[in-house]
């Protein structure tokens, strides 16, 4: 099978899970936001665990039609997971064209190559960001969709594009997996999240405070209508998310066209709860201060995960403490990530 973006945070952990489940995996990644070391580590972890699948890596841009054609022409690809893309909400406001070019462009090229080579099974990385502020948590897949950033719009447009593709021709099985807040790392401490520059997301920021790369966490707003006043999110261990992809792939025949499925735990945690759990995992106080709200943040975003349980036979099992313990193992042993 083909995994685009398989060197990234979620892609690397998922590639390992696929190899362990016995799949042969071809990773296509241009390394624009990741490191080749991640692939090398996936390969050695797979070998150590006696994984049955084989890994092949291609450094390529997922918009390169000719390169995609050559990959599919090998005849070994029967299904695809498409992680490749740009993902920083704030950056997408400043550089919308980059987001439209990469996220939409890669999906058009990829799905065209799939169609041309008779491959019809696709798992796509969508996001809880497609649920509008008016939608009420716990969010079901049929909640109102709308989004406020160019990044979010690329996900909404791609979802619609894939629905159109599936409607135009029978035989497609497309899973739109809407991730909530993936955090944590592989329990080995060898593969994890390695953001470039200042982290946008809460857990990598906390972890960089913990290793001394940042002075303090700023908690964005403590006057929301929640129990402690800080925003509540549905954090999910990246290993649970990876298992969710394997489950989606194994259940792909049940999709009959194009369907959306939430990948979340169904449980919300506030920013201060995450900070407390991370502090316990790290074992020392982490400096923080309360600051202003971040524009665009919604008070509560939590999944209704029942569809994933029914359709995929999958549900998340790991706790917030597991997520913090594994994130800390990764960050403390790799304070500067993959180091390149
Ligand atoms: P990531 O940046 O770590 O991984 C994305 C990978 O895609 C990187 O390895 C990058 O080098 C590669 N890539 C980017 N443009 C490419 C191109 N044109 N051709 C080939 N490879 C390219 O991000 P991630 O957190 O692992 O996210 C994976 C997917 O999940 C993304 O589509 C993202 O939008 C989506 N998602 C992520 C989150 C999250 O919080 N991390 C939440 C919801 C959805
Ligand atoms: C979580 C909470 C912040 C940083 C984003 C994307 C979403 C999806 C997941 C891709 C919020 C607070 C954060 C900090 C803080 N990604 N926070 N101080 O915003 O729920 O979702 O990532 O699809 O599309 O929008 O995640 O980790 O940025 O924030 O207080 O320095 O932590 O205000 O309440 P978010 P996050």
Short mmCIF file of C-alpha atoms and ligand atoms in Angstrom, two decimals:
data_model
loop_
_atom_site.label_atom_id
_atom_site.label_comp_id
_atom_site.label_asym_id
_atom_site.label_seq_id
_atom_site.Cartn_x
_atom_site.Cartn_y
_atom_site.Cartn_z
CA UNK A 1 0.00 0.00 0.00
CA UNK A 2 0.99 3.66 -0.41
CA UNK A 3 1.30 6.10 2.51
CA UNK A 4 1.86 9.75 1.56
CA UNK A 5 3.37 11.89 4.32
CA UNK A 6 4.56 8.71 6.08
CA UNK A 7 7.65 10.41 7.54
CA UNK A 8 5.53 12.88 9.53
CA UNK A 9 4.24 12.75 13.10
CA UNK A 10 1.11 10.67 12.53
CA UNK A 11 2.35 9.03 9.32
CA UNK A 12 5.48 7.53 10.91
CA UNK A 13 3.63 5.95 13.85
CA UNK A 14 0.92 4.68 11.49
CA UNK A 15 3.49 3.25 9.05
CA UNK A 16 4.98 1.22 11.89
CA UNK A 17 1.51 -0.03 12.91
CA UNK A 18 0.81 -1.05 9.30
CA UNK A 19 4.12 -2.94 9.03
CA UNK A 20 3.33 -4.70 12.31
CA UNK A 21 -0.09 -5.61 10.93
CA UNK A 22 1.68 -7.32 8.02
CA UNK A 23 1.21 -4.69 5.29
CA UNK A 24 3.96 -3.85 2.82
CA UNK A 25 4.22 -0.06 2.85
CA UNK A 26 5.54 2.38 0.24
CA UNK A 27 6.05 5.80 1.86
CA UNK A 28 6.05 8.89 -0.38
CA UNK A 29 7.14 12.05 1.43
CA UNK A 30 9.03 15.16 0.28
CA UNK A 31 10.47 15.63 3.82
CA UNK A 32 9.32 19.28 3.77
CA UNK A 33 8.16 18.95 7.38
CA UNK A 34 9.87 15.75 8.52
CA UNK A 35 13.11 13.85 8.75
CA UNK A 36 14.47 10.78 6.99
CA UNK A 37 15.59 9.65 10.49
CA UNK A 38 11.93 8.96 11.26
CA UNK A 39 11.80 6.44 8.42
CA UNK A 40 15.07 4.82 9.54
CA UNK A 41 13.71 4.48 13.07
CA UNK A 42 10.41 3.03 11.85
CA UNK A 43 12.40 0.50 9.86
CA UNK A 44 14.52 -0.57 12.85
CA UNK A 45 11.51 -0.72 15.23
CA UNK A 46 9.69 -2.87 12.67
CA UNK A 47 12.67 -5.19 12.40
CA UNK A 48 12.97 -5.46 16.21
CA UNK A 49 9.31 -6.33 16.61
CA UNK A 50 9.48 -8.95 13.86
CA UNK A 51 6.96 -7.05 11.71
CA UNK A 52 5.94 -8.99 8.64
CA UNK A 53 5.59 -6.03 6.26
CA UNK A 54 8.32 -4.44 4.11
CA UNK A 55 9.01 -0.70 3.95
CA UNK A 56 10.08 1.23 0.86
CA UNK A 57 10.73 5.00 0.97
CA UNK A 58 10.47 7.49 -1.91
CA UNK A 59 11.37 11.15 -1.42
CA UNK A 60 8.86 12.82 -3.69
CA UNK A 61 6.29 15.57 -3.88
CA UNK A 62 2.80 14.11 -3.85
CA UNK A 63 1.88 16.61 -6.59
CA UNK A 64 4.40 15.05 -8.99
CA UNK A 65 2.09 13.28 -11.46
CA UNK A 66 4.88 11.48 -13.31
CA UNK A 67 6.46 10.15 -10.10
CA UNK A 68 3.07 8.98 -8.82
CA UNK A 69 2.39 7.25 -12.13
CA UNK A 70 5.69 5.36 -11.82
CA UNK A 71 4.86 4.28 -8.25
CA UNK A 72 1.42 2.98 -9.21
CA UNK A 73 2.80 1.33 -12.36
CA UNK A 74 4.73 -1.06 -10.09
CA UNK A 75 1.35 -2.71 -9.50
CA UNK A 76 1.96 -3.28 -5.78
CA UNK A 77 -0.38 -0.53 -4.56
CA UNK A 78 -3.95 -1.59 -3.79
CA UNK A 79 -4.82 1.09 -1.21
CA UNK A 80 -3.64 4.52 -0.08
CA UNK A 81 -3.47 6.56 3.12
CA UNK A 82 -3.02 10.26 2.32
CA UNK A 83 -1.38 12.17 5.20
CA UNK A 84 0.78 14.52 3.09
CA UNK A 85 -0.08 18.17 3.44
CA UNK A 86 0.50 21.40 5.31
CA UNK A 87 -1.22 21.69 8.69
CA UNK A 88 -0.49 24.93 10.57
CA UNK A 89 -3.68 26.94 11.01
CA UNK A 90 -1.95 30.31 11.62
CA UNK A 91 0.51 29.89 8.75
CA UNK A 92 -2.39 29.10 6.41
CA UNK A 93 -3.84 32.57 7.10
CA UNK A 94 -0.55 34.18 5.99
CA UNK A 95 0.17 31.81 3.09
CA UNK A 96 -3.21 30.60 1.81
CA UNK A 97 -1.96 29.80 -1.68
CA UNK A 98 0.69 27.41 -0.32
CA UNK A 99 -2.08 25.56 1.50
CA UNK A 100 -4.37 25.37 -1.52
CA UNK A 101 -1.50 24.35 -3.82
CA UNK A 102 -0.13 21.60 -1.56
CA UNK A 103 -3.27 20.22 0.09
CA UNK A 104 -5.66 20.40 -2.84
CA UNK A 105 -2.97 19.86 -5.49
CA UNK A 106 -1.57 16.69 -3.88
CA UNK A 107 -5.04 15.22 -3.48
CA UNK A 108 -6.03 15.92 -7.11
CA UNK A 109 -2.79 14.34 -8.36
CA UNK A 110 -3.04 11.36 -6.06
CA UNK A 111 -6.68 10.55 -6.74
CA UNK A 112 -6.12 10.96 -10.49
CA UNK A 113 -3.25 8.45 -10.33
CA UNK A 114 -5.43 6.10 -8.28
CA UNK A 115 -8.25 6.32 -10.82
CA UNK A 116 -5.87 5.79 -13.75
CA UNK A 117 -4.40 2.69 -12.12
CA UNK A 118 -7.65 1.18 -10.85
CA UNK A 119 -6.94 1.74 -7.12
CA UNK A 120 -10.15 2.67 -5.29
CA UNK A 121 -9.47 2.36 -1.54
CA UNK A 122 -8.43 5.61 0.15
CA UNK A 123 -8.07 6.79 3.74
CA UNK A 124 -7.80 10.58 4.00
CA UNK A 125 -6.54 12.71 6.93
CA UNK A 126 -9.31 15.14 7.69
CA UNK A 127 -9.70 17.14 10.88
CA UNK A 128 -12.13 18.17 13.58
CA UNK A 129 -11.44 21.69 12.36
CA UNK A 130 -14.21 21.11 9.75
CA UNK A 131 -16.86 21.39 12.51
CA UNK A 132 -18.14 24.92 12.78
CA UNK A 133 -18.34 26.91 16.03
CA UNK A 134 -22.12 26.47 16.09
CA UNK A 135 -21.87 22.66 16.17
CA UNK A 136 -22.41 21.24 19.67
CA UNK A 137 -20.00 18.77 21.33
CA UNK A 138 -20.01 15.81 21.48
CA UNK A 139 -19.68 16.23 17.71
CA UNK A 140 -21.34 13.69 15.47
CA UNK A 141 -20.22 13.33 11.86
CA UNK A 142 -23.48 14.91 10.64
CA UNK A 143 -22.93 18.12 12.66
CA UNK A 144 -22.85 21.43 10.76
CA UNK A 145 -19.61 21.95 8.85
CA UNK A 146 -17.83 25.28 8.54
CA UNK A 147 -14.35 26.47 9.31
CA UNK A 148 -12.52 29.74 9.80
CA UNK A 149 -9.03 29.21 8.35
CA UNK A 150 -7.64 28.49 4.88
CA UNK A 151 -6.20 25.26 6.33
CA UNK A 152 -9.64 24.18 7.49
CA UNK A 153 -11.12 25.10 4.14
CA UNK A 154 -8.61 22.86 2.34
CA UNK A 155 -9.90 19.95 4.45
CA UNK A 156 -13.54 20.86 3.78
CA UNK A 157 -12.92 21.26 0.03
CA UNK A 158 -11.02 17.97 -0.16
CA UNK A 159 -13.82 16.17 1.70
CA UNK A 160 -16.29 17.56 -0.86
CA UNK A 161 -14.00 16.71 -3.77
CA UNK A 162 -13.71 13.12 -2.59
CA UNK A 163 -17.49 12.84 -2.20
CA UNK A 164 -17.83 14.06 -5.80
CA UNK A 165 -15.26 11.51 -7.02
CA UNK A 166 -17.07 8.68 -5.21
CA UNK A 167 -20.45 9.82 -6.54
CA UNK A 168 -19.21 10.00 -10.14
CA UNK A 169 -18.09 6.41 -10.38
CA UNK A 170 -18.95 3.23 -8.44
CA UNK A 171 -16.27 1.20 -6.68
CA UNK A 172 -14.60 3.84 -4.54
CA UNK A 173 -14.21 3.26 -0.80
CA UNK A 174 -13.08 6.49 0.84
CA UNK A 175 -12.69 7.06 4.59
CA UNK A 176 -12.57 10.70 5.67
CA UNK A 177 -10.99 10.36 9.12
CA UNK A 178 -11.58 13.47 11.22
CA UNK A 179 -8.83 13.56 13.85
CA UNK A 180 -9.38 15.47 17.07
CA UNK A 181 -6.16 16.43 18.95
CA UNK A 182 -3.41 13.86 18.37
CA UNK A 183 -0.60 14.00 20.96
CA UNK A 184 1.90 11.62 22.55
CA UNK A 185 4.58 9.59 20.82
CA UNK A 186 5.51 5.99 20.12
CA UNK A 187 6.17 4.32 23.53
CA UNK A 188 9.71 3.38 22.42
CA UNK A 189 10.58 7.10 22.62
CA UNK A 190 12.11 6.82 19.15
CA UNK A 191 9.41 8.43 16.98
CA UNK A 192 7.35 11.48 17.84
CA UNK A 193 6.36 15.03 17.00
CA UNK A 194 9.17 17.34 15.88
CA UNK A 195 7.68 20.69 14.90
CA UNK A 196 9.87 23.20 13.09
CA UNK A 197 10.08 26.63 14.73
CA UNK A 198 7.78 27.65 17.57
CA UNK A 199 5.17 24.94 18.18
CA UNK A 200 1.58 25.96 17.42
CA UNK A 201 0.03 23.16 19.44
CA UNK A 202 -0.29 22.74 23.17
CA UNK A 203 1.55 19.47 23.90
CA UNK A 204 4.71 20.11 21.87
CA UNK A 205 4.87 23.59 23.43
CA UNK A 206 4.60 22.16 26.96
CA UNK A 207 7.26 19.58 26.13
CA UNK A 208 9.65 22.27 24.88
CA UNK A 209 9.10 24.20 28.13
CA UNK A 210 9.88 20.97 30.01
CA UNK A 211 13.24 20.53 28.23
CA UNK A 212 14.11 24.22 28.63
CA UNK A 213 13.73 25.26 24.98
CA UNK A 214 10.89 27.71 25.91
CA UNK A 215 10.59 29.81 29.08
CA UNK A 216 6.94 29.30 29.93
CA UNK A 217 3.60 28.17 28.59
CA UNK A 218 1.00 30.88 28.01
CA UNK A 219 -2.49 29.49 28.65
CA UNK A 220 -4.68 31.10 26.00
CA UNK A 221 -7.69 32.33 28.00
CA UNK A 222 -9.16 31.27 31.35
CA UNK A 223 -12.57 32.90 30.97
CA UNK A 224 -14.29 30.31 28.78
CA UNK A 225 -17.54 28.71 29.84
CA UNK A 226 -15.86 25.50 31.06
CA UNK A 227 -15.24 24.04 34.54
CA UNK A 228 -11.85 25.76 35.05
CA UNK A 229 -12.28 28.48 32.40
CA UNK A 230 -9.74 27.02 29.93
CA UNK A 231 -10.62 25.37 26.59
CA UNK A 232 -11.51 21.69 26.48
CA UNK A 233 -10.26 19.38 23.70
CA UNK A 234 -10.43 15.68 22.86
CA UNK A 235 -6.76 14.65 23.04
CA UNK A 236 -6.02 11.27 21.46
CA UNK A 237 -2.83 9.20 21.73
CA UNK A 238 -1.09 9.03 18.35
CA UNK A 239 -0.81 5.24 18.79
CA UNK A 240 -4.61 4.96 19.12
CA UNK A 241 -4.89 7.13 16.02
CA UNK A 242 -2.49 4.83 14.16
CA UNK A 243 -4.56 1.79 15.19
CA UNK A 244 -7.64 3.66 13.94
CA UNK A 245 -6.04 3.87 10.47
CA UNK A 246 -5.27 0.16 10.44
CA UNK A 247 -8.87 -0.52 11.47
CA UNK A 248 -10.19 1.83 8.74
CA UNK A 249 -8.09 0.08 6.14
CA UNK A 250 -9.32 -3.33 7.24
CA UNK A 251 -12.94 -2.07 7.17
CA UNK A 252 -12.60 -0.07 3.95
CA UNK A 253 -14.99 -2.35 2.00
CA UNK A 254 -17.76 -1.16 4.34
CA UNK A 255 -17.43 2.45 3.22
CA UNK A 256 -19.24 1.99 -0.14
CA UNK A 257 -18.46 5.45 -1.49
CA UNK A 258 -17.24 8.20 0.81
CA UNK A 259 -17.96 8.53 4.53
CA UNK A 260 -16.63 10.61 7.42
CA UNK A 261 -15.61 9.06 10.74
CA UNK A 262 -14.38 10.84 13.88
CA UNK A 263 -11.19 9.59 15.50
CA UNK A 264 -11.34 10.87 19.07
CA UNK A 265 -11.77 9.45 22.57
CA UNK A 266 -15.09 11.11 23.45
CA UNK A 267 -13.49 12.60 26.59
CA UNK A 268 -12.48 16.23 26.94
CA UNK A 269 -9.61 17.71 28.95
CA UNK A 270 -8.95 21.37 29.72
CA UNK A 271 -5.64 23.11 29.09
CA UNK A 272 -4.97 23.16 32.85
CA UNK A 273 -5.72 19.43 33.13
CA UNK A 274 -3.26 18.70 30.32
CA UNK A 275 -0.66 20.89 32.02
CA UNK A 276 -1.19 19.06 35.33
CA UNK A 277 -0.88 15.63 33.68
CA UNK A 278 2.24 16.74 31.79
CA UNK A 279 3.74 18.16 35.02
CA UNK A 280 3.20 14.80 36.73
CA UNK A 281 4.81 12.93 33.81
CA UNK A 282 7.79 15.28 33.72
CA UNK A 283 8.17 15.23 37.51
CA UNK A 284 8.89 18.93 38.04
CA UNK A 285 6.85 22.16 37.95
CA UNK A 286 6.43 23.66 34.48
CA UNK A 287 6.38 27.47 34.31
CA UNK A 288 3.18 28.95 32.92
CA UNK A 289 1.04 32.08 33.03
CA UNK A 290 -2.53 32.86 32.16
CA UNK A 291 -2.84 34.98 29.01
CA UNK A 292 -5.39 36.33 26.55
CA UNK A 293 -7.65 34.18 24.41
CA UNK A 294 -6.24 33.02 21.04
CA UNK A 295 -8.50 34.33 18.25
CA UNK A 296 -10.62 31.60 16.66
CA UNK A 297 -10.52 29.14 19.59
CA UNK A 298 -13.76 27.37 20.49
CA UNK A 299 -14.48 26.62 24.19
CA UNK A 300 -15.18 22.88 23.82
CA UNK A 301 -14.41 20.42 21.01
CA UNK A 302 -15.05 16.75 21.83
CA UNK A 303 -15.87 13.85 19.50
CA UNK A 304 -18.78 11.51 19.54
CA UNK A 305 -16.70 8.42 18.71
CA UNK A 306 -19.61 5.97 18.35
CA UNK A 307 -19.50 5.74 14.57
CA UNK A 308 -15.84 4.64 14.62
CA UNK A 309 -16.75 1.93 17.12
CA UNK A 310 -19.66 0.69 14.97
CA UNK A 311 -18.07 0.96 11.52
CA UNK A 312 -14.40 0.22 12.26
CA UNK A 313 -14.70 -1.82 15.46
CA UNK A 314 -12.14 0.60 16.92
CA UNK A 315 -12.04 2.84 19.95
CA UNK A 316 -9.25 4.67 21.73
CA UNK A 317 -7.89 3.00 24.88
CA UNK A 318 -4.99 5.18 26.08
CA UNK A 319 -5.35 7.80 28.82
CA UNK A 320 -4.13 11.38 29.09
CA UNK A 321 -1.42 10.10 31.47
CA UNK A 322 -0.25 7.61 28.82
CA UNK A 323 -0.13 10.44 26.27
CA UNK A 324 1.95 12.67 28.57
CA UNK A 325 4.28 9.85 29.67
CA UNK A 326 5.01 8.87 26.06
CA UNK A 327 5.36 12.49 24.90
CA UNK A 328 7.89 13.08 27.69
CA UNK A 329 9.86 9.90 26.95
CA UNK A 330 10.22 11.10 23.34
CA UNK A 331 11.05 14.73 24.22
CA UNK A 332 13.43 13.98 27.09
CA UNK A 333 15.46 11.50 25.03
CA UNK A 334 15.26 13.66 21.87
CA UNK A 335 15.20 17.25 23.23
CA UNK A 336 15.79 18.62 19.72
CA UNK A 337 13.62 16.07 17.94
CA UNK A 338 15.36 14.27 15.08
CA UNK A 339 18.02 16.97 15.22
CA UNK A 340 18.07 18.03 11.57
P1 LIG B 1 3.30 16.34 9.60
O1 LIG B 1 3.63 17.67 9.03
O2 LIG B 1 4.16 15.79 10.67
O3 LIG B 1 3.21 15.26 8.42
C1 LIG B 1 2.88 15.60 7.10
C2 LIG B 1 3.92 14.99 6.18
O4 LIG B 1 3.60 15.32 4.83
C3 LIG B 1 5.34 15.50 6.46
O5 LIG B 1 6.20 14.40 6.58
C4 LIG B 1 5.66 16.35 5.24
O6 LIG B 1 7.05 16.30 4.92
C5 LIG B 1 4.81 15.66 4.17
N1 LIG B 1 4.45 16.53 3.04
C6 LIG B 1 3.99 17.81 3.07
N2 LIG B 1 3.76 18.24 1.82
C7 LIG B 1 4.08 17.21 0.99
C8 LIG B 1 4.06 17.02 -0.42
N3 LIG B 1 3.67 18.02 -1.24
N4 LIG B 1 4.43 15.83 -0.92
C9 LIG B 1 4.84 14.84 -0.11
N5 LIG B 1 4.90 14.95 1.22
C10 LIG B 1 4.51 16.12 1.77
O7 LIG B 1 1.77 16.39 10.07
P2 LIG B 1 0.91 15.35 10.91
O8 LIG B 1 0.59 15.98 12.22
O9 LIG B 1 1.52 14.01 10.87
O10 LIG B 1 -0.43 15.39 10.05
C11 LIG B 1 -0.70 14.43 9.04
C12 LIG B 1 -2.02 14.77 8.38
O11 LIG B 1 -3.05 14.79 9.38
C13 LIG B 1 -2.08 16.15 7.71
O12 LIG B 1 -2.83 16.05 6.53
C14 LIG B 1 -2.81 17.01 8.73
O13 LIG B 1 -3.49 18.08 8.12
C15 LIG B 1 -3.77 16.01 9.34
N6 LIG B 1 -4.20 16.36 10.70
C16 LIG B 1 -3.25 16.57 11.67
C17 LIG B 1 -3.67 16.91 12.96
C18 LIG B 1 -2.67 17.21 14.03
O14 LIG B 1 -3.04 17.83 15.03
N7 LIG B 1 -1.40 16.78 13.92
C19 LIG B 1 -5.05 17.00 13.25
C20 LIG B 1 -5.96 16.77 12.24
C21 LIG B 1 -5.52 16.43 10.96
C1 LIG B 2 -5.26 23.17 22.24
C2 LIG B 2 -5.67 24.09 23.38
C3 LIG B 2 -5.38 26.43 22.91
C4 LIG B 2 -1.03 26.45 22.74
C5 LIG B 2 -5.40 22.48 16.31
C6 LIG B 2 -5.96 22.78 14.95
C7 LIG B 2 -6.83 21.64 14.51
C8 LIG B 2 -6.08 20.31 14.58
C9 LIG B 2 -5.47 20.10 15.92
C10 LIG B 2 -5.09 19.93 12.41
C11 LIG B 2 -6.43 25.32 22.88
C12 LIG B 2 -4.49 25.98 24.06
C13 LIG B 2 -2.35 26.04 22.86
C14 LIG B 2 -0.46 27.27 23.74
C15 LIG B 2 -2.56 27.22 24.93
N1 LIG B 2 -4.99 20.26 13.65
N2 LIG B 2 -3.10 26.43 23.92
N3 LIG B 2 -1.27 27.62 24.80
O1 LIG B 2 -6.43 24.54 18.48
O2 LIG B 2 -7.57 22.47 19.42
O3 LIG B 2 -6.48 22.35 17.23
O4 LIG B 2 -4.68 21.25 16.27
O5 LIG B 2 -6.06 19.63 11.79
O6 LIG B 2 -7.20 21.93 13.20
O7 LIG B 2 -6.71 23.98 15.03
O8 LIG B 2 -5.08 22.53 19.24
O9 LIG B 2 -2.96 22.21 20.44
O10 LIG B 2 -3.32 24.37 19.17
O11 LIG B 2 -4.61 23.94 21.25
O12 LIG B 2 -3.24 27.57 25.89
O13 LIG B 2 0.69 27.70 23.66
O14 LIG B 2 -4.48 24.59 24.01
O15 LIG B 2 -5.93 27.70 23.16
O16 LIG B 2 -7.41 25.60 23.83
P1 LIG B 2 -6.47 23.08 18.64
P2 LIG B 2 -3.88 23.25 19.98
#
